[in-house]
Coordinates of C-alpha atoms in Angstrom, one line a residue:
M156 CA -25.2 -41.0 -15.4
T157 CA -24.5 -42.0 -19.0
G158 CA -27.2 -40.5 -21.2
G159 CA -30.2 -38.6 -20.0
S160 CA -30.2 -35.0 -18.6
I161 CA -27.8 -33.6 -16.1
Q162 CA -30.6 -32.9 -13.5
Q163 CA -31.9 -36.4 -13.7
R164 CA -29.6 -37.8 -11.0
F165 CA -30.5 -35.0 -8.7
E166 CA -34.2 -35.8 -9.2
D167 CA -33.6 -39.5 -8.5
H168 CA -31.9 -38.6 -5.2
A169 CA -34.7 -36.1 -4.3
R170 CA -37.3 -38.8 -4.9
R171 CA -35.5 -41.6 -3.0
A172 CA -34.3 -39.5 0.0
P173 CA -36.1 -36.1 0.1
E174 CA -35.1 -35.5 3.7
R175 CA -31.3 -35.6 3.0
T176 CA -29.5 -32.3 3.1
A177 CA -28.7 -31.0 -0.4
L178 CA -27.4 -27.5 0.2
V179 CA -25.7 -25.7 3.1
L180 CA -25.2 -22.0 2.7
D181 CA -23.8 -19.9 5.6
G182 CA -25.6 -22.0 8.2
K183 CA -28.9 -22.5 6.3
T184 CA -29.7 -26.0 5.1
V185 CA -32.0 -27.1 2.3
T186 CA -33.0 -30.7 1.7
Y187 CA -33.2 -32.5 -1.6
G188 CA -37.0 -32.4 -1.4
E189 CA -37.2 -28.7 -0.7
L190 CA -34.7 -27.8 -3.5
D191 CA -36.6 -30.1 -5.9
R192 CA -39.9 -28.6 -5.0
D193 CA -38.7 -25.0 -5.5
A194 CA -37.1 -25.8 -8.8
N195 CA -40.3 -27.6 -10.0
Q196 CA -42.5 -24.6 -9.1
L197 CA -40.2 -22.2 -10.9
A198 CA -40.0 -24.5 -13.9
A199 CA -43.8 -24.5 -14.1
H200 CA -43.9 -20.7 -13.8
L201 CA -41.4 -20.5 -16.7
A202 CA -43.6 -22.8 -18.8
E203 CA -46.7 -20.8 -18.0
S204 CA -45.0 -17.6 -19.1
G205 CA -45.2 -18.8 -22.6
E206 CA -42.3 -16.7 -23.7
L207 CA -39.8 -19.5 -24.4
P208 CA -39.6 -21.7 -27.5
R209 CA -41.1 -25.1 -27.0
G210 CA -38.1 -26.8 -28.5
G211 CA -35.8 -25.3 -25.9
G212 CA -34.8 -21.7 -25.3
R213 CA -32.1 -19.8 -23.5
V214 CA -32.6 -18.3 -20.0
A215 CA -30.1 -15.9 -18.5
I216 CA -29.9 -16.0 -14.7
C217 CA -28.8 -12.8 -12.9
L218 CA -29.4 -13.1 -9.2
E219 CA -27.5 -12.0 -6.1
H220 CA -27.8 -15.1 -3.9
P221 CA -26.1 -18.4 -4.9
E222 CA -29.0 -20.4 -3.5
D223 CA -31.5 -18.6 -5.8
A224 CA -29.1 -19.0 -8.7
L225 CA -28.9 -22.8 -8.1
T226 CA -32.6 -23.2 -7.9
A227 CA -33.0 -21.2 -11.1
M228 CA -30.4 -23.4 -12.9
L229 CA -32.3 -26.6 -11.9
A230 CA -35.6 -25.0 -12.9
V231 CA -34.4 -24.0 -16.3
L232 CA -33.1 -27.5 -17.0
K233 CA -36.3 -29.1 -15.8
A234 CA -38.3 -26.8 -18.1
G235 CA -36.2 -28.1 -21.1
H236 CA -34.1 -25.0 -21.6
A237 CA -30.4 -23.9 -21.3
Y238 CA -29.2 -21.5 -18.7
A239 CA -26.5 -18.8 -18.7
V240 CA -25.4 -17.2 -15.5
I241 CA -24.3 -13.5 -15.4
A242 CA -22.9 -11.9 -12.3
P243 CA -25.1 -9.0 -11.1
G244 CA -22.0 -6.9 -10.5
T245 CA -21.0 -7.1 -14.2
P246 CA -20.7 -3.6 -15.7
A247 CA -23.9 -2.7 -17.6
E248 CA -22.3 -2.7 -21.0
E249 CA -20.7 -6.1 -20.5
L250 CA -23.8 -7.5 -18.9
H251 CA -25.9 -6.5 -22.0
R252 CA -23.2 -7.9 -24.3
Q253 CA -23.3 -11.3 -22.4
L254 CA -27.1 -11.3 -22.7
G255 CA -26.6 -11.0 -26.5
L256 CA -23.9 -13.6 -26.6
A257 CA -26.1 -16.1 -24.7
K258 CA -29.0 -15.3 -27.1
A259 CA -31.2 -15.1 -24.0
D260 CA -35.0 -15.3 -24.6
T261 CA -35.8 -14.7 -20.9
V262 CA -34.0 -13.3 -17.9
L263 CA -34.5 -14.6 -14.4
T264 CA -33.6 -11.8 -12.0
Q265 CA -34.9 -9.8 -9.0
W266 CA -36.6 -6.5 -8.6
S267 CA -33.5 -4.5 -7.6
L268 CA -31.7 -5.6 -10.8
L269 CA -34.5 -5.1 -13.4
A270 CA -33.1 -1.8 -14.6
R271 CA -29.6 -3.3 -15.0
V272 CA -30.7 -6.3 -17.1
D273 CA -32.9 -4.2 -19.4
D274 CA -30.8 -3.9 -22.6
G275 CA -33.6 -2.5 -24.7
Q276 CA -34.0 -5.7 -26.8
G277 CA -37.4 -6.6 -25.5
R278 CA -36.4 -9.7 -23.6
T279 CA -38.9 -11.1 -21.1
T280 CA -37.8 -10.6 -17.5
L281 CA -39.1 -12.5 -14.6
S282 CA -38.5 -11.1 -11.1
L283 CA -38.3 -13.9 -8.6
D284 CA -39.0 -11.8 -5.6
T285 CA -42.0 -9.8 -6.9
E286 CA -43.5 -13.0 -8.5
A287 CA -42.8 -15.2 -5.4
E288 CA -46.5 -15.7 -4.7
A289 CA -47.3 -16.8 -8.2
I290 CA -44.4 -19.2 -8.2
A291 CA -45.3 -20.7 -4.9
A292 CA -48.8 -21.4 -6.3
M293 CA -47.5 -23.6 -9.0
P294 CA -47.6 -27.4 -8.8
N295 CA -44.5 -28.9 -7.1
T296 CA -44.4 -32.0 -9.2
P297 CA -41.7 -32.5 -11.9
P298 CA -42.7 -31.0 -15.3
R299 CA -43.2 -33.3 -18.3
R300 CA -39.8 -34.8 -19.3
R301 CA -38.2 -32.9 -22.1
S302 CA -35.7 -34.2 -24.6
S303 CA -32.1 -34.3 -23.2
S304 CA -30.5 -33.9 -26.7
G305 CA -30.4 -30.1 -26.7
A306 CA -28.2 -27.4 -25.1
A307 CA -28.0 -27.4 -21.3
T308 CA -25.6 -24.5 -20.4
V309 CA -24.1 -21.4 -22.0
L310 CA -20.8 -20.8 -20.1
F311 CA -18.6 -17.8 -20.5
T312 CA -14.9 -18.0 -20.8
A313 CA -12.8 -16.4 -18.0
G314 CA -11.8 -13.4 -20.2
T315 CA -8.3 -13.1 -18.8
T316 CA -6.8 -12.0 -22.1
G317 CA -9.9 -10.5 -23.7
R318 CA -13.6 -10.2 -23.3
P319 CA -15.5 -13.3 -22.3
T320 CA -17.1 -15.4 -25.0
A321 CA -20.0 -17.8 -24.8
V322 CA -19.6 -21.6 -25.0
T323 CA -22.7 -23.9 -25.3
S324 CA -22.6 -27.4 -23.9
D325 CA -25.3 -30.0 -24.2
H326 CA -26.5 -32.7 -21.7
Q327 CA -24.4 -35.4 -23.3
R328 CA -21.2 -33.5 -22.7
W329 CA -22.1 -32.8 -19.0
T330 CA -23.2 -36.4 -18.3
A331 CA -19.9 -37.7 -19.9
A332 CA -18.0 -35.2 -17.8
Y333 CA -19.7 -36.4 -14.6
E334 CA -18.7 -40.0 -15.4
A335 CA -15.1 -38.9 -16.0
W336 CA -15.0 -36.9 -12.7
Q337 CA -16.5 -39.8 -10.8
E338 CA -14.0 -42.2 -12.0
V339 CA -11.1 -40.0 -10.7
Y340 CA -12.7 -38.4 -7.6
R341 CA -14.8 -41.3 -6.4
L342 CA -17.4 -39.1 -4.6
T343 CA -20.0 -40.7 -2.4
P344 CA -23.4 -39.6 -0.9
E345 CA -21.6 -39.2 2.5
D346 CA -19.4 -36.4 1.1
R347 CA -19.9 -32.8 2.0
I348 CA -18.5 -30.8 -1.0
L349 CA -17.4 -27.2 -0.5
V350 CA -17.5 -25.1 -3.7
T351 CA -16.1 -21.6 -3.5
A352 CA -16.5 -20.5 -7.1
P353 CA -19.2 -18.0 -7.9
P354 CA -22.4 -19.1 -9.8
Q355 CA -21.4 -17.5 -13.1
S356 CA -18.2 -19.7 -13.3
T357 CA -17.7 -23.0 -15.1
E358 CA -16.4 -24.4 -11.8
F359 CA -19.7 -23.7 -10.1
S360 CA -21.7 -25.6 -12.7
G361 CA -19.4 -28.5 -12.5
G362 CA -19.5 -28.4 -8.7
W363 CA -23.2 -28.6 -8.3
I364 CA -23.5 -31.4 -10.9
R365 CA -20.8 -33.4 -9.1
A366 CA -22.4 -32.9 -5.7
L367 CA -26.1 -33.2 -6.4
G368 CA -25.6 -35.9 -9.0
T369 CA -23.9 -38.0 -6.3
G370 CA -26.4 -37.3 -3.6
A371 CA -23.8 -35.5 -1.5
V372 CA -24.1 -32.2 0.4
L373 CA -23.2 -29.1 -1.6
Q374 CA -21.7 -26.4 0.6
L375 CA -21.4 -22.8 -0.8
S376 CA -19.3 -20.6 1.3
R377 CA -16.0 -18.7 1.6
R378 CA -16.2 -18.6 5.3
W379 CA -13.4 -21.0 6.3
E380 CA -14.8 -21.7 9.7
A381 CA -17.8 -23.2 7.9
A382 CA -15.5 -25.6 6.1
A383 CA -14.6 -27.6 9.1
E384 CA -17.2 -30.4 8.2
A385 CA -16.3 -30.5 4.5
T386 CA -14.8 -33.7 3.2
V387 CA -14.2 -32.4 -0.4
A388 CA -13.2 -28.9 -1.3
E389 CA -13.2 -27.3 -4.8
C390 CA -11.4 -24.0 -5.0
D391 CA -8.9 -21.8 -6.8
P392 CA -5.2 -21.6 -5.7
A393 CA -5.7 -18.5 -3.6
A394 CA -8.7 -20.1 -1.8
A395 CA -6.7 -23.3 -1.3
R396 CA -4.0 -21.5 0.5
L397 CA -6.5 -19.9 2.8
L398 CA -8.4 -23.1 3.3
L399 CA -5.3 -25.1 4.2
A400 CA -3.7 -22.4 6.4
E401 CA -4.9 -24.6 9.3
E402 CA -5.4 -28.4 9.6
R403 CA -8.5 -29.8 8.0
P404 CA -8.7 -33.4 9.4
R405 CA -11.9 -34.3 7.6
L406 CA -10.8 -33.2 4.1
R407 CA -10.0 -36.3 2.0
L408 CA -10.0 -34.5 -1.4
V409 CA -9.1 -31.0 -2.5
L410 CA -9.6 -30.0 -6.2
V411 CA -7.7 -26.9 -7.3
A412 CA -8.8 -25.3 -10.5
G413 CA -8.7 -21.9 -12.1
E414 CA -4.9 -21.8 -12.4
P415 CA -2.4 -24.6 -12.2
L416 CA -0.1 -24.9 -9.1
S417 CA 3.6 -25.3 -9.2
L418 CA 4.8 -28.8 -8.3
A419 CA 6.5 -27.5 -5.1
E420 CA 3.4 -25.7 -3.9
H421 CA 1.2 -28.6 -4.8
R422 CA 3.3 -30.8 -2.6
R423 CA 3.4 -28.2 0.2
L424 CA -0.4 -27.8 0.2
G425 CA -0.9 -31.6 0.0
E426 CA 1.2 -32.1 3.1
R427 CA -1.3 -30.1 5.1
L428 CA -4.0 -32.8 4.5
S429 CA -3.9 -35.1 7.6
A430 CA -6.7 -37.5 6.7
P431 CA -5.5 -41.0 5.7
G432 CA -5.2 -41.3 1.9
A433 CA -6.2 -37.6 1.4
R434 CA -5.5 -36.2 -2.1
L435 CA -4.9 -32.8 -3.6
L436 CA -5.5 -32.6 -7.4
S437 CA -4.8 -29.9 -9.9
V438 CA -7.7 -29.8 -12.4
Y439 CA -7.4 -28.1 -15.8
G440 CA -10.2 -27.5 -18.2
P441 CA -11.7 -24.4 -19.8
A442 CA -15.3 -23.7 -20.5
Q443 CA -15.1 -25.1 -24.0
V444 CA -14.8 -28.6 -22.5
A445 CA -17.2 -28.1 -19.6
G446 CA -14.2 -27.7 -17.3
C447 CA -13.2 -31.4 -17.8
G448 CA -9.8 -31.7 -19.4
T449 CA -6.8 -33.0 -17.4
W450 CA -5.9 -33.7 -13.8
F451 CA -2.6 -34.1 -11.9
E452 CA -1.3 -35.3 -8.6
P453 CA 2.4 -35.8 -7.7
E454 CA 1.9 -39.6 -7.6
Q455 CA 1.7 -39.6 -11.4
L456 CA 5.5 -38.8 -11.5
T457 CA 8.0 -41.6 -11.7
V458 CA 11.2 -39.5 -12.0
P459 CA 12.6 -36.6 -9.9
V460 CA 11.9 -33.0 -11.1
A461 CA 14.9 -30.7 -11.2
R462 CA 13.0 -27.4 -10.5
P463 CA 9.7 -28.1 -8.7
E464 CA 9.2 -24.4 -7.8
G465 CA 9.2 -23.4 -11.5
T466 CA 7.5 -26.5 -12.9
V467 CA 3.7 -26.7 -13.4
Y468 CA 2.0 -30.0 -14.4
L469 CA -1.4 -30.4 -16.0
G470 CA -1.1 -34.2 -15.8
R471 CA -3.1 -36.6 -17.8
P472 CA -6.6 -36.4 -19.5
F473 CA -9.7 -37.4 -17.7
P474 CA -11.3 -40.6 -18.9
G475 CA -13.0 -40.0 -22.2
C476 CA -10.9 -36.8 -22.8
A477 CA -7.8 -36.2 -24.9
A478 CA -4.9 -33.7 -24.7
E479 CA -2.8 -33.0 -27.8
L480 CA 0.1 -30.7 -28.6
A481 CA 0.1 -29.0 -32.0
Y482 CA 3.4 -27.0 -32.3
G483 CA 3.4 -26.5 -28.6
H484 CA -0.2 -25.4 -28.3
I485 CA -2.5 -27.4 -26.1
R486 CA -5.6 -28.8 -27.7
L487 CA -8.3 -30.6 -25.6
T488 CA -11.0 -32.9 -26.7
G489 CA -13.8 -32.8 -24.1
P490 CA -15.6 -35.7 -22.5
G491 CA -17.6 -37.7 -25.0
G492 CA -15.4 -36.7 -27.9
G493 CA -15.8 -34.0 -30.5
V494 CA -13.6 -31.5 -32.2
P495 CA -10.3 -30.7 -30.4
V496 CA -10.4 -27.2 -28.8
R497 CA -7.4 -24.9 -29.0
T498 CA -7.0 -23.6 -25.5
G499 CA -4.5 -20.8 -26.1
D500 CA -2.2 -22.5 -23.6
L501 CA 1.3 -23.8 -24.3
G502 CA 2.7 -27.1 -23.1
R503 CA 5.1 -30.0 -23.5
R504 CA 5.3 -33.7 -22.6
D505 CA 7.7 -34.8 -19.9
R506 CA 9.5 -38.2 -19.7
D507 CA 6.4 -39.8 -18.1
G508 CA 4.2 -38.5 -20.9
L509 CA 2.5 -36.0 -18.6
L510 CA 1.4 -32.7 -19.9
E511 CA 3.5 -29.8 -18.5
F512 CA 2.2 -26.2 -18.6
Q513 CA 4.4 -23.7 -20.5
G514 CA 2.4 -20.5 -20.2
R515 CA -0.2 -18.8 -22.5
A516 CA 0.5 -17.7 -26.0
A517 CA -1.4 -14.4 -25.3
D518 CA 0.9 -13.6 -22.5
R519 CA 4.0 -13.3 -24.8
V520 CA 4.9 -9.6 -25.3
S521 CA 6.7 -7.6 -27.9
V522 CA 9.9 -5.9 -26.8
L523 CA 11.9 -3.8 -29.3
G524 CA 10.3 -5.8 -32.2
R525 CA 10.9 -9.3 -30.8
M526 CA 8.5 -11.7 -28.9
V527 CA 9.4 -12.6 -25.4
D528 CA 8.1 -15.7 -23.6
T529 CA 7.3 -14.2 -20.2
Y530 CA 6.4 -17.6 -18.7
R531 CA 10.0 -18.8 -19.0
I532 CA 11.1 -15.8 -16.9
E533 CA 8.3 -16.3 -14.4
S534 CA 9.2 -20.0 -13.9
H535 CA 12.7 -19.0 -12.9
L536 CA 11.5 -16.3 -10.6
A537 CA 8.9 -18.6 -9.0
A538 CA 11.8 -20.7 -7.7
D539 CA 13.1 -17.7 -5.7
Q540 CA 12.7 -18.2 -2.0
D541 CA 11.6 -14.5 -1.4
I542 CA 8.9 -14.5 -4.1
K543 CA 5.5 -15.9 -3.4
E544 CA 3.8 -15.1 -6.8
V545 CA 5.1 -13.3 -9.9
V546 CA 3.8 -12.1 -13.2
V547 CA 6.1 -10.7 -15.9
T548 CA 4.7 -8.4 -18.6
G549 CA 5.6 -5.6 -21.0
D550 CA 6.3 -2.2 -19.5
G551 CA 3.7 -0.5 -21.7
G552 CA 6.2 2.1 -22.9
A553 CA 5.8 3.9 -26.2
K554 CA 8.5 1.7 -27.8
G555 CA 7.9 -1.5 -25.7
T556 CA 11.4 -1.1 -24.3
G557 CA 11.4 -3.6 -21.5
L558 CA 9.7 -5.9 -19.0
L559 CA 8.3 -5.4 -15.6
A560 CA 8.1 -8.1 -12.8
F561 CA 5.1 -7.8 -10.6
V562 CA 5.8 -9.8 -7.4
V563 CA 4.1 -10.8 -4.2
L564 CA 6.8 -11.5 -1.6
H565 CA 6.9 -13.9 1.3
P566 CA 6.9 -12.2 4.7
G567 CA 10.4 -10.7 5.1
G568 CA 11.2 -11.2 1.4
L569 CA 13.3 -8.6 -0.4
V570 CA 13.7 -8.4 -4.2
D571 CA 14.8 -5.3 -6.1
T572 CA 16.0 -4.8 -9.6
D573 CA 19.7 -5.4 -8.8
I574 CA 18.9 -8.6 -6.8
L575 CA 16.6 -9.8 -9.6
R576 CA 19.3 -9.2 -12.2
V577 CA 21.8 -11.2 -10.3
R578 CA 19.4 -14.1 -9.7
L579 CA 18.4 -14.3 -13.3
Q580 CA 22.0 -14.0 -14.7
G581 CA 22.7 -17.0 -16.9
L582 CA 19.1 -18.3 -16.7
V583 CA 17.6 -16.0 -19.3
P584 CA 19.2 -13.7 -21.9
G585 CA 20.3 -10.4 -20.4
K586 CA 17.8 -8.5 -22.6
D587 CA 15.0 -10.6 -21.1
I588 CA 15.7 -9.5 -17.5
P589 CA 12.9 -7.2 -16.3
R590 CA 14.0 -3.6 -15.9
A591 CA 12.0 -3.1 -12.7
V592 CA 10.3 -4.9 -9.9
V593 CA 6.9 -3.8 -8.8
P594 CA 5.9 -5.2 -5.4
L595 CA 2.2 -5.9 -4.8
T596 CA 0.3 -7.1 -1.8
A597 CA -1.7 -9.4 -4.1
L598 CA -2.1 -10.1 -7.8
P599 CA -5.4 -8.9 -9.3
R600 CA -7.7 -11.8 -10.0
T601 CA -10.9 -12.4 -11.9
A602 CA -14.0 -13.8 -10.1
A603 CA -12.9 -17.3 -11.3
G604 CA -9.6 -16.9 -9.4
K605 CA -7.4 -16.4 -12.5
V606 CA -4.7 -13.7 -12.6
D607 CA -6.0 -10.7 -14.5
R608 CA -3.1 -9.2 -16.3
R609 CA -5.2 -6.4 -17.7
A610 CA -5.7 -5.1 -14.1
L611 CA -2.0 -4.9 -13.4
P612 CA -0.9 -1.3 -12.6
L613 CA 0.6 1.0 -15.2
P614 CA 4.4 1.1 -15.1
P615 CA 5.2 3.6 -12.3
V616 CA 8.9 4.0 -12.5
R617 CA 12.0 4.1 -14.6
G618 CA 14.7 1.8 -13.3
A619 CA 14.8 -0.2 -10.1
V620 CA 11.9 -0.4 -7.6
S621 CA 12.7 -1.1 -4.0
S622 CA 10.6 -3.8 -2.3
G623 CA 11.4 -2.3 1.1
G624 CA 8.6 0.3 1.1
K625 CA 10.9 3.3 0.3
G626 CA 8.8 4.7 -2.5
W627 CA 9.0 4.7 -6.3
G628 CA 11.8 7.2 -6.8
T629 CA 12.0 10.8 -7.8
L630 CA 10.3 10.8 -11.2
S631 CA 7.8 8.3 -12.5
E632 CA 7.7 7.2 -16.1
G633 CA 4.2 8.7 -16.4
S634 CA 5.4 12.1 -15.2
E635 CA 8.4 12.0 -17.5
A636 CA 6.1 11.2 -20.5
G637 CA 3.7 14.0 -19.4
A638 CA 6.6 16.5 -19.3
I639 CA 7.8 15.4 -22.8
G640 CA 4.3 15.6 -24.2
G641 CA 3.7 18.9 -22.6
A642 CA 6.8 20.4 -24.0
V643 CA 6.2 19.1 -27.5
G644 CA 2.6 20.2 -27.5
F645 CA 3.4 23.7 -26.3
C646 CA 6.1 24.2 -28.9
A647 CA 3.8 22.9 -31.7
A648 CA 0.9 25.2 -30.6
V649 CA 3.1 28.3 -30.5
L650 CA 4.7 27.5 -33.8
S651 CA 1.3 27.0 -35.5
L652 CA 0.0 30.3 -34.1
S653 CA 3.1 32.2 -35.2
L654 CA 3.4 30.6 -38.6
T655 CA -0.3 30.7 -39.7
G656 CA 0.2 34.1 -41.4
V657 CA 3.3 32.8 -43.2
V658 CA 2.1 29.4 -44.3
F659 CA -1.5 30.5 -45.1
P660 CA -1.3 34.2 -45.9
G661 CA -4.6 35.9 -45.5
A662 CA -6.4 32.9 -44.0
T663 CA -6.9 34.6 -40.6
D664 CA -7.4 38.1 -41.9
L665 CA -10.4 39.5 -40.0
T666 CA -10.5 43.0 -41.7
G667 CA -14.1 44.1 -41.9
V668 CA -15.5 41.4 -39.6
P669 CA -17.6 43.2 -36.9
G670 CA -17.6 42.2 -33.2
P671 CA -18.4 39.9 -31.5
W672 CA -17.9 37.7 -34.5
S673 CA -14.3 38.7 -34.9
G674 CA -13.6 37.6 -31.3
L675 CA -15.3 34.2 -32.0
F676 CA -13.1 33.7 -35.0
V677 CA -10.0 34.5 -33.0
L678 CA -11.1 32.0 -30.4
L679 CA -11.5 29.4 -33.2
Y680 CA -8.0 30.1 -34.6
L681 CA -6.6 29.6 -31.1
C682 CA -8.5 26.3 -30.6
E683 CA -7.1 25.0 -34.0
S684 CA -3.6 25.7 -32.9
L685 CA -4.2 24.1 -29.5
A686 CA -5.6 21.0 -31.2
F687 CA -2.5 20.9 -33.4
G688 CA -0.3 21.1 -30.3
V689 CA -2.3 18.4 -28.5
G690 CA -2.0 16.2 -31.5
M691 CA 1.7 16.6 -31.8
A692 CA 2.0 15.8 -28.0
F693 CA -0.1 12.7 -28.5
L694 CA 2.1 11.6 -31.4
A695 CA 5.1 11.8 -29.1
V696 CA 3.8 10.0 -26.0
G697 CA 0.3 8.6 -26.7
R698 CA 1.3 5.2 -28.1
G699 CA 2.3 3.7 -24.8
P700 CA -0.9 4.3 -22.9
M701 CA -2.9 3.0 -25.8
A702 CA -0.8 -0.1 -26.0
R703 CA -1.8 -0.9 -22.4
R704 CA -5.4 -1.0 -23.4
S705 CA -5.3 -3.3 -26.3
E706 CA -3.8 -6.7 -27.4
R707 CA -3.8 -5.7 -31.1
P708 CA -0.5 -3.9 -31.7
V709 CA -1.1 -3.2 -35.4
L710 CA -4.7 -1.8 -34.8
T711 CA -3.3 0.2 -31.9
T712 CA -0.7 1.8 -34.1
F713 CA -3.3 2.8 -36.7
A714 CA -5.6 4.1 -34.0
H715 CA -2.8 6.1 -32.5
L716 CA -2.0 7.8 -35.9
A717 CA -5.8 8.2 -36.5
L718 CA -6.2 10.2 -33.3
V719 CA -3.2 12.3 -34.1
W720 CA -4.7 13.1 -37.5
L721 CA -8.1 13.9 -36.0
L722 CA -6.3 16.5 -33.8
V723 CA -3.6 18.0 -36.0
S724 CA -5.6 18.3 -39.3
W725 CA -7.9 21.1 -38.1
W726 CA -5.2 23.8 -38.3
P727 CA -4.2 23.2 -42.0
Q728 CA -7.6 22.1 -43.1
D729 CA -9.6 25.2 -41.9
N730 CA -7.0 27.6 -43.1
L731 CA -6.9 26.0 -46.6
Y732 CA -10.7 26.0 -46.7
R733 CA -10.8 29.7 -45.9
L734 CA -8.4 30.4 -48.8
A735 CA -10.4 28.3 -51.3
A736 CA -13.0 30.1 -53.5
K737 CA -16.4 28.6 -53.2
T738 CA -16.6 27.9 -57.0
D739 CA -13.0 26.5 -57.2
W740 CA -14.4 23.0 -57.6
A741 CA -11.0 21.4 -58.2
R742 CA -9.6 22.8 -55.0
Q743 CA -12.8 22.1 -53.0
A744 CA -12.7 18.4 -54.2
T745 CA -9.0 18.1 -53.3
L746 CA -9.6 19.4 -49.8
V747 CA -12.5 17.1 -49.3
Y748 CA -10.5 14.0 -50.3
V749 CA -7.3 15.1 -48.6
F750 CA -8.9 16.0 -45.3
N751 CA -12.6 15.1 -44.8
V752 CA -12.4 11.5 -46.1
P753 CA -9.3 10.7 -44.0
L754 CA -11.1 12.2 -41.0
M755 CA -14.0 9.7 -41.5
I756 CA -11.6 6.8 -41.9
A757 CA -9.7 7.9 -38.8
A758 CA -12.9 8.1 -36.8
L759 CA -13.8 4.6 -37.9
V760 CA -10.4 3.2 -37.0
V761 CA -10.6 4.8 -33.5
A762 CA -14.1 3.4 -33.1
V763 CA -13.0 -0.2 -34.0
W764 CA -10.0 0.1 -31.7
A765 CA -12.1 1.4 -28.8
A766 CA -14.6 -1.4 -29.3
T767 CA -12.0 -4.2 -29.2
S768 CA -9.7 -2.9 -26.5
S769 CA -9.7 -3.4 -22.8
S770 CA -8.6 -0.9 -20.2
T771 CA -6.3 -1.3 -17.2
I772 CA -8.4 -1.3 -14.0
S773 CA -5.8 -0.1 -11.6
K774 CA -3.4 2.8 -12.2
S775 CA -1.7 2.9 -8.9
V776 CA 0.5 0.4 -7.0
R777 CA 0.2 -0.4 -3.3
G778 CA 3.5 -1.2 -1.6
S779 CA 3.9 -4.6 0.0

């Protein structure tokens, strides 16, 4: 597949063997000929719409059914354009942002989603269900061959530590990736390849290219009973555990992507493959390199590993790729060469020269002014026989005073704070031992199967947490903070009310003001004091909740102070304005620059912080 377009191999198979099964989806089968015909007709419909640039445009695909999304991907490529897939369940604001990032000229969608994809930018929208008759009337022959030198896909990063960003890949990169995968995987037309990733993921694009480019059967399903006939499976670690919960005698190859496996779990899952010569590979590669970076299987090791439970290998680069370390940061060069991409992941080389995963730079947290490498703690806890999965992160307190360990336990497992402290003693510094254990039934994950740290629950407790289902304790940290904030706010409001006449004599004098206007002014004075009280309360306890919503500590600090200023300044500001003569220009100018201009700046800081922060999805914890 060297050179040419990424759909060219599919078209060759469709021409040579149109009766062969191309797609299986929940019992429904589609042949290569049928899939090629549907994609040709949709490509012709796209060309006839006349809304896309002749030199190659961008088409966003937002459809509910994976089969429709696959047909649309092929059609967009056949028409000479690049596709970007957006999940229909994406929140409207993020969906519209992704449309902008993809620079979409046209959106392929369905009638029920038309309102959601309309971002007011005047993009052309084509509804596949309402225009089905017009599409079916189009010629089913391949469109005139377009140049394969342009963009092919616009992929979105997983967004586990921030909002997803767009990455454009061309045909040359994808064809080089196919050749690299084929050299390692050795796929054949007789394979039946199960892909569990959703259409909007990098793994899905790579999956269909590998399957249909080889002439194999592409199976799209998460129903494991439908996987009995699969010979190759591509999935994330959580799906791999479910898939291999029972014997799969036909599976000869399992590709695990999304998140790397520990060496011990890699071996355990691999032992469940009973077919002769069956292999289980960990595959690592972000969207920036079309998902083609490194691969690992235990046979690459030549020396024993001391802690297999806490050791994660990324292995060696795919043919045509490169993996470098720059001050511990992993940089990948994708298939076909190009500029090395900084992945945000950390690593090191072992004695065999294999790349070993050492966590993500963005997962480090600040505790009492120092940076803590949470992955080092996680790797030790992963070796605990009671712990199935673990994530360590900051507690989100106002001062960043400690760490929390979110754990998923094996059946019958028991870990609390005291046990955890004993088991980590001597392995990590005492100040790096998490102050509490939070048991979960499952770690929150993104659609791509990656752990979503932003969705971890807010810290529910001060001190130890029992994993035995006995509750969180008598007083949660949130309740304690609320009590402190309430007390501070109440005292500040009362003081401002009682001291107004002393600090600003005459400012609230209503002599001669008739009703009901005097009552309205009294209400205004009361609201000013309440705002002052709320601002002082937020000064005391607001920094922690804000820190949980953002990965920008300096900006969060400024936003916290800006919100406090927006609340507390009304009490002194209005009282000073009422005492200033209208023609006292010096005092009027001073008040404007002391109060009004900072208010504008504060509002701008808050707006920037809100636009760049990400909220916690879950605020409650389910016991294990």
